[in-house]
């Protein structure tokens, strides 16, 4: 078993919006059925191979009021943004040792804008 100290969590959304919160706002976070996926692309004459993690299920519990003290790149309070839209594409975990791990979230093919699977996976403690 490997342990790493979490420093902050960065959320990326379907509409290219993103936002970061410190780890002390996270009450619980679990990624289940985590597996590695591989992708190959072509950039500037180079073939690029990328390995990344995909979570079939995830649970994220956070404090709504504390999360609203942080903002997305579109100046929306992050707690509000997380609750009003079900469109988290991936989560990047930033660790205290300056490493990071990107985890993509499994997406339902029934919608382009919202992930119908997500609404059951995000729990936010509201006042």
JSON list of C-alpha atoms in Angstrom, two decimals:
[
{"chain": "A", "resi": 1, "resn": "UNK", "atom": "CA", "xyz": [0.00, 0.00, 0.00]},
{"chain": "A", "resi": 2, "resn": "UNK", "atom": "CA", "xyz": [1.26, 3.46, -0.92]},
{"chain": "A", "resi": 3, "resn": "UNK", "atom": "CA", "xyz": [0.29, 6.61, 1.03]},
{"chain": "A", "resi": 4, "resn": "UNK", "atom": "CA", "xyz": [0.68, 10.17, -0.20]},
{"chain": "A", "resi": 5, "resn": "UNK", "atom": "CA", "xyz": [-0.29, 13.41, 1.55]},
{"chain": "A", "resi": 6, "resn": "UNK", "atom": "CA", "xyz": [-2.97, 15.24, -0.45]},
{"chain": "A", "resi": 7, "resn": "UNK", "atom": "CA", "xyz": [-2.41, 19.01, -0.80]},
{"chain": "A", "resi": 8, "resn": "UNK", "atom": "CA", "xyz": [-5.22, 20.14, -3.11]},
{"chain": "A", "resi": 9, "resn": "UNK", "atom": "CA", "xyz": [-7.83, 18.88, -5.55]},
{"chain": "A", "resi": 10, "resn": "UNK", "atom": "CA", "xyz": [-8.46, 20.37, -8.98]},
{"chain": "A", "resi": 11, "resn": "UNK", "atom": "CA", "xyz": [-11.82, 19.78, -10.72]},
{"chain": "A", "resi": 12, "resn": "UNK", "atom": "CA", "xyz": [-12.25, 19.99, -14.50]},
{"chain": "A", "resi": 13, "resn": "UNK", "atom": "CA", "xyz": [-15.74, 20.36, -15.96]},
{"chain": "A", "resi": 14, "resn": "UNK", "atom": "CA", "xyz": [-17.29, 19.61, -19.36]},
{"chain": "A", "resi": 15, "resn": "UNK", "atom": "CA", "xyz": [-17.41, 23.31, -20.36]},
{"chain": "A", "resi": 16, "resn": "UNK", "atom": "CA", "xyz": [-13.62, 23.74, -19.77]},
{"chain": "A", "resi": 17, "resn": "UNK", "atom": "CA", "xyz": [-14.26, 25.43, -16.44]},
{"chain": "A", "resi": 18, "resn": "UNK", "atom": "CA", "xyz": [-11.97, 24.35, -13.60]},
{"chain": "A", "resi": 19, "resn": "UNK", "atom": "CA", "xyz": [-11.33, 25.11, -9.95]},
{"chain": "A", "resi": 20, "resn": "UNK", "atom": "CA", "xyz": [-9.06, 24.04, -7.12]},
{"chain": "A", "resi": 21, "resn": "UNK", "atom": "CA", "xyz": [-9.69, 23.57, -3.41]},
{"chain": "A", "resi": 22, "resn": "UNK", "atom": "CA", "xyz": [-7.29, 22.64, -0.60]},
{"chain": "A", "resi": 23, "resn": "UNK", "atom": "CA", "xyz": [-7.48, 19.12, 0.75]},
{"chain": "A", "resi": 24, "resn": "UNK", "atom": "CA", "xyz": [-8.75, 20.17, 4.19]},
{"chain": "A", "resi": 25, "resn": "UNK", "atom": "CA", "xyz": [-12.16, 20.98, 2.64]},
{"chain": "A", "resi": 26, "resn": "UNK", "atom": "CA", "xyz": [-12.50, 17.36, 1.50]},
{"chain": "A", "resi": 27, "resn": "UNK", "atom": "CA", "xyz": [-14.25, 15.23, 4.12]},
{"chain": "A", "resi": 28, "resn": "UNK", "atom": "CA", "xyz": [-14.06, 11.98, 2.16]},
{"chain": "A", "resi": 29, "resn": "UNK", "atom": "CA", "xyz": [-12.97, 10.94, -1.31]},
{"chain": "A", "resi": 30, "resn": "UNK", "atom": "CA", "xyz": [-13.00, 7.49, -2.85]},
{"chain": "A", "resi": 31, "resn": "UNK", "atom": "CA", "xyz": [-12.37, 6.27, -6.38]},
{"chain": "A", "resi": 32, "resn": "UNK", "atom": "CA", "xyz": [-13.64, 2.76, -7.10]},
{"chain": "A", "resi": 33, "resn": "UNK", "atom": "CA", "xyz": [-13.00, 0.42, -10.01]},
{"chain": "A", "resi": 34, "resn": "UNK", "atom": "CA", "xyz": [-9.92, 2.47, -10.84]},
{"chain": "A", "resi": 35, "resn": "UNK", "atom": "CA", "xyz": [-8.11, 1.27, -13.95]},
{"chain": "A", "resi": 36, "resn": "UNK", "atom": "CA", "xyz": [-5.45, 2.54, -16.30]},
{"chain": "A", "resi": 37, "resn": "UNK", "atom": "CA", "xyz": [-6.40, 3.55, -19.82]},
{"chain": "A", "resi": 38, "resn": "UNK", "atom": "CA", "xyz": [-3.99, 4.28, -22.63]},
{"chain": "A", "resi": 39, "resn": "UNK", "atom": "CA", "xyz": [-4.29, 6.80, -25.42]},
{"chain": "A", "resi": 40, "resn": "UNK", "atom": "CA", "xyz": [-2.16, 7.52, -28.46]},
{"chain": "A", "resi": 41, "resn": "UNK", "atom": "CA", "xyz": [-2.24, 10.84, -30.30]},
{"chain": "A", "resi": 42, "resn": "UNK", "atom": "CA", "xyz": [-0.31, 12.74, -32.91]},
{"chain": "A", "resi": 43, "resn": "UNK", "atom": "CA", "xyz": [1.15, 16.20, -32.16]},
{"chain": "A", "resi": 44, "resn": "UNK", "atom": "CA", "xyz": [3.57, 18.25, -34.23]},
{"chain": "A", "resi": 45, "resn": "UNK", "atom": "CA", "xyz": [4.93, 15.20, -36.04]},
{"chain": "A", "resi": 46, "resn": "UNK", "atom": "CA", "xyz": [5.29, 13.17, -32.85]},
{"chain": "A", "resi": 47, "resn": "UNK", "atom": "CA", "xyz": [3.30, 10.19, -31.68]},
{"chain": "A", "resi": 48, "resn": "UNK", "atom": "CA", "xyz": [2.34, 10.80, -28.05]},
{"chain": "A", "resi": 49, "resn": "UNK", "atom": "CA", "xyz": [1.46, 7.91, -25.72]},
{"chain": "A", "resi": 50, "resn": "UNK", "atom": "CA", "xyz": [-0.51, 8.81, -22.59]},
{"chain": "A", "resi": 51, "resn": "UNK", "atom": "CA", "xyz": [-1.52, 6.60, -19.68]},
{"chain": "A", "resi": 52, "resn": "UNK", "atom": "CA", "xyz": [-4.19, 7.87, -17.31]},
{"chain": "A", "resi": 53, "resn": "UNK", "atom": "CA", "xyz": [-6.52, 6.56, -14.64]},
{"chain": "A", "resi": 54, "resn": "UNK", "atom": "CA", "xyz": [-10.30, 6.18, -15.03]},
{"chain": "A", "resi": 55, "resn": "UNK", "atom": "CA", "xyz": [-12.68, 5.76, -12.11]},
{"chain": "A", "resi": 56, "resn": "UNK", "atom": "CA", "xyz": [-15.93, 3.94, -12.82]},
{"chain": "A", "resi": 57, "resn": "UNK", "atom": "CA", "xyz": [-17.30, 5.21, -9.50]},
{"chain": "A", "resi": 58, "resn": "UNK", "atom": "CA", "xyz": [-16.30, 7.99, -7.18]},
{"chain": "A", "resi": 59, "resn": "UNK", "atom": "CA", "xyz": [-17.50, 9.60, -3.97]},
{"chain": "A", "resi": 60, "resn": "UNK", "atom": "CA", "xyz": [-16.48, 13.12, -3.00]},
{"chain": "A", "resi": 61, "resn": "UNK", "atom": "CA", "xyz": [-17.73, 14.72, 0.22]},
{"chain": "A", "resi": 62, "resn": "UNK", "atom": "CA", "xyz": [-16.86, 18.35, 0.91]},
{"chain": "A", "resi": 63, "resn": "UNK", "atom": "CA", "xyz": [-17.99, 21.36, 2.91]},
{"chain": "A", "resi": 64, "resn": "UNK", "atom": "CA", "xyz": [-20.17, 23.61, 0.71]},
{"chain": "A", "resi": 65, "resn": "UNK", "atom": "CA", "xyz": [-19.49, 26.88, 2.56]},
{"chain": "A", "resi": 66, "resn": "UNK", "atom": "CA", "xyz": [-15.73, 26.36, 2.65]},
{"chain": "A", "resi": 67, "resn": "UNK", "atom": "CA", "xyz": [-15.67, 25.32, -1.02]},
{"chain": "A", "resi": 68, "resn": "UNK", "atom": "CA", "xyz": [-17.51, 28.56, -1.92]},
{"chain": "A", "resi": 69, "resn": "UNK", "atom": "CA", "xyz": [-14.51, 30.52, -0.66]},
{"chain": "A", "resi": 70, "resn": "UNK", "atom": "CA", "xyz": [-12.66, 29.27, -3.76]},
{"chain": "A", "resi": 71, "resn": "UNK", "atom": "CA", "xyz": [-13.59, 30.10, -7.34]},
{"chain": "A", "resi": 72, "resn": "UNK", "atom": "CA", "xyz": [-13.47, 28.56, -10.79]},
{"chain": "A", "resi": 73, "resn": "UNK", "atom": "CA", "xyz": [-11.56, 30.17, -13.63]},
{"chain": "A", "resi": 74, "resn": "UNK", "atom": "CA", "xyz": [-14.92, 31.83, -14.51]},
{"chain": "A", "resi": 75, "resn": "UNK", "atom": "CA", "xyz": [-15.22, 33.35, -11.00]},
{"chain": "A", "resi": 76, "resn": "UNK", "atom": "CA", "xyz": [-18.05, 31.07, -9.86]},
{"chain": "A", "resi": 77, "resn": "UNK", "atom": "CA", "xyz": [-17.94, 29.81, -6.25]},
{"chain": "A", "resi": 78, "resn": "UNK", "atom": "CA", "xyz": [-16.69, 26.23, -6.45]},
{"chain": "A", "resi": 79, "resn": "UNK", "atom": "CA", "xyz": [-19.18, 24.73, -3.99]},
{"chain": "A", "resi": 80, "resn": "UNK", "atom": "CA", "xyz": [-22.07, 26.18, -5.98]},
{"chain": "A", "resi": 81, "resn": "UNK", "atom": "CA", "xyz": [-20.52, 25.04, -9.26]},
{"chain": "A", "resi": 82, "resn": "UNK", "atom": "CA", "xyz": [-20.12, 21.48, -8.03]},
{"chain": "A", "resi": 83, "resn": "UNK", "atom": "CA", "xyz": [-23.72, 21.30, -6.82]},
{"chain": "A", "resi": 84, "resn": "UNK", "atom": "CA", "xyz": [-25.52, 22.94, -9.73]},
{"chain": "A", "resi": 85, "resn": "UNK", "atom": "CA", "xyz": [-23.99, 20.96, -12.59]},
{"chain": "A", "resi": 86, "resn": "UNK", "atom": "CA", "xyz": [-23.26, 17.25, -12.90]},
{"chain": "A", "resi": 87, "resn": "UNK", "atom": "CA", "xyz": [-20.37, 17.54, -15.32]},
{"chain": "A", "resi": 88, "resn": "UNK", "atom": "CA", "xyz": [-17.07, 16.70, -13.65]},
{"chain": "A", "resi": 89, "resn": "UNK", "atom": "CA", "xyz": [-14.83, 15.30, -16.38]},
{"chain": "A", "resi": 90, "resn": "UNK", "atom": "CA", "xyz": [-11.75, 14.63, -14.31]},
{"chain": "A", "resi": 91, "resn": "UNK", "atom": "CA", "xyz": [-10.11, 15.34, -10.98]},
{"chain": "A", "resi": 92, "resn": "UNK", "atom": "CA", "xyz": [-6.42, 16.08, -10.53]},
{"chain": "A", "resi": 93, "resn": "UNK", "atom": "CA", "xyz": [-5.00, 15.18, -7.13]},
{"chain": "A", "resi": 94, "resn": "UNK", "atom": "CA", "xyz": [-2.01, 17.32, -6.15]},
{"chain": "A", "resi": 95, "resn": "UNK", "atom": "CA", "xyz": [0.22, 15.83, -3.45]},
{"chain": "A", "resi": 96, "resn": "UNK", "atom": "CA", "xyz": [2.53, 17.44, -0.88]},
{"chain": "A", "resi": 97, "resn": "UNK", "atom": "CA", "xyz": [5.59, 15.97, -2.65]},
{"chain": "A", "resi": 98, "resn": "UNK", "atom": "CA", "xyz": [4.68, 18.05, -5.76]},
{"chain": "A", "resi": 99, "resn": "UNK", "atom": "CA", "xyz": [3.46, 15.02, -7.74]},
{"chain": "A", "resi": 100, "resn": "UNK", "atom": "CA", "xyz": [-0.01, 14.76, -9.18]},
{"chain": "A", "resi": 101, "resn": "UNK", "atom": "CA", "xyz": [-2.44, 12.17, -10.49]},
{"chain": "A", "resi": 102, "resn": "UNK", "atom": "CA", "xyz": [-5.25, 12.84, -12.95]},
{"chain": "A", "resi": 103, "resn": "UNK", "atom": "CA", "xyz": [-8.33, 10.63, -12.65]},
{"chain": "A", "resi": 104, "resn": "UNK", "atom": "CA", "xyz": [-11.00, 10.75, -15.33]},
{"chain": "A", "resi": 105, "resn": "UNK", "atom": "CA", "xyz": [-14.58, 10.15, -14.23]},
{"chain": "A", "resi": 106, "resn": "UNK", "atom": "CA", "xyz": [-16.69, 7.61, -16.15]},
{"chain": "A", "resi": 107, "resn": "UNK", "atom": "CA", "xyz": [-19.28, 9.46, -18.24]},
{"chain": "A", "resi": 108, "resn": "UNK", "atom": "CA", "xyz": [-22.77, 8.36, -19.25]},
{"chain": "A", "resi": 109, "resn": "UNK", "atom": "CA", "xyz": [-23.28, 8.47, -23.02]},
{"chain": "A", "resi": 110, "resn": "UNK", "atom": "CA", "xyz": [-26.88, 9.69, -22.62]},
{"chain": "A", "resi": 111, "resn": "UNK", "atom": "CA", "xyz": [-25.95, 13.38, -22.46]},
{"chain": "A", "resi": 112, "resn": "UNK", "atom": "CA", "xyz": [-23.28, 15.69, -23.82]},
{"chain": "A", "resi": 113, "resn": "UNK", "atom": "CA", "xyz": [-23.56, 18.32, -21.06]},
{"chain": "A", "resi": 114, "resn": "UNK", "atom": "CA", "xyz": [-24.36, 16.49, -17.82]},
{"chain": "A", "resi": 115, "resn": "UNK", "atom": "CA", "xyz": [-23.22, 13.12, -16.55]},
{"chain": "A", "resi": 116, "resn": "UNK", "atom": "CA", "xyz": [-26.34, 11.35, -15.27]},
{"chain": "A", "resi": 117, "resn": "UNK", "atom": "CA", "xyz": [-24.13, 9.02, -13.21]},
{"chain": "A", "resi": 118, "resn": "UNK", "atom": "CA", "xyz": [-22.54, 11.89, -11.28]},
{"chain": "A", "resi": 119, "resn": "UNK", "atom": "CA", "xyz": [-25.55, 13.16, -9.34]},
{"chain": "A", "resi": 120, "resn": "UNK", "atom": "CA", "xyz": [-25.35, 10.11, -7.08]},
{"chain": "A", "resi": 121, "resn": "UNK", "atom": "CA", "xyz": [-21.64, 10.46, -6.43]},
{"chain": "A", "resi": 122, "resn": "UNK", "atom": "CA", "xyz": [-21.16, 13.99, -5.06]},
{"chain": "A", "resi": 123, "resn": "UNK", "atom": "CA", "xyz": [-22.17, 14.74, -1.48]},
{"chain": "A", "resi": 124, "resn": "UNK", "atom": "CA", "xyz": [-21.88, 18.29, -0.22]},
{"chain": "A", "resi": 125, "resn": "UNK", "atom": "CA", "xyz": [-22.50, 19.29, 3.39]},
{"chain": "A", "resi": 126, "resn": "UNK", "atom": "CA", "xyz": [-24.70, 22.38, 3.19]},
{"chain": "A", "resi": 127, "resn": "UNK", "atom": "CA", "xyz": [-25.61, 24.68, 6.11]}
]
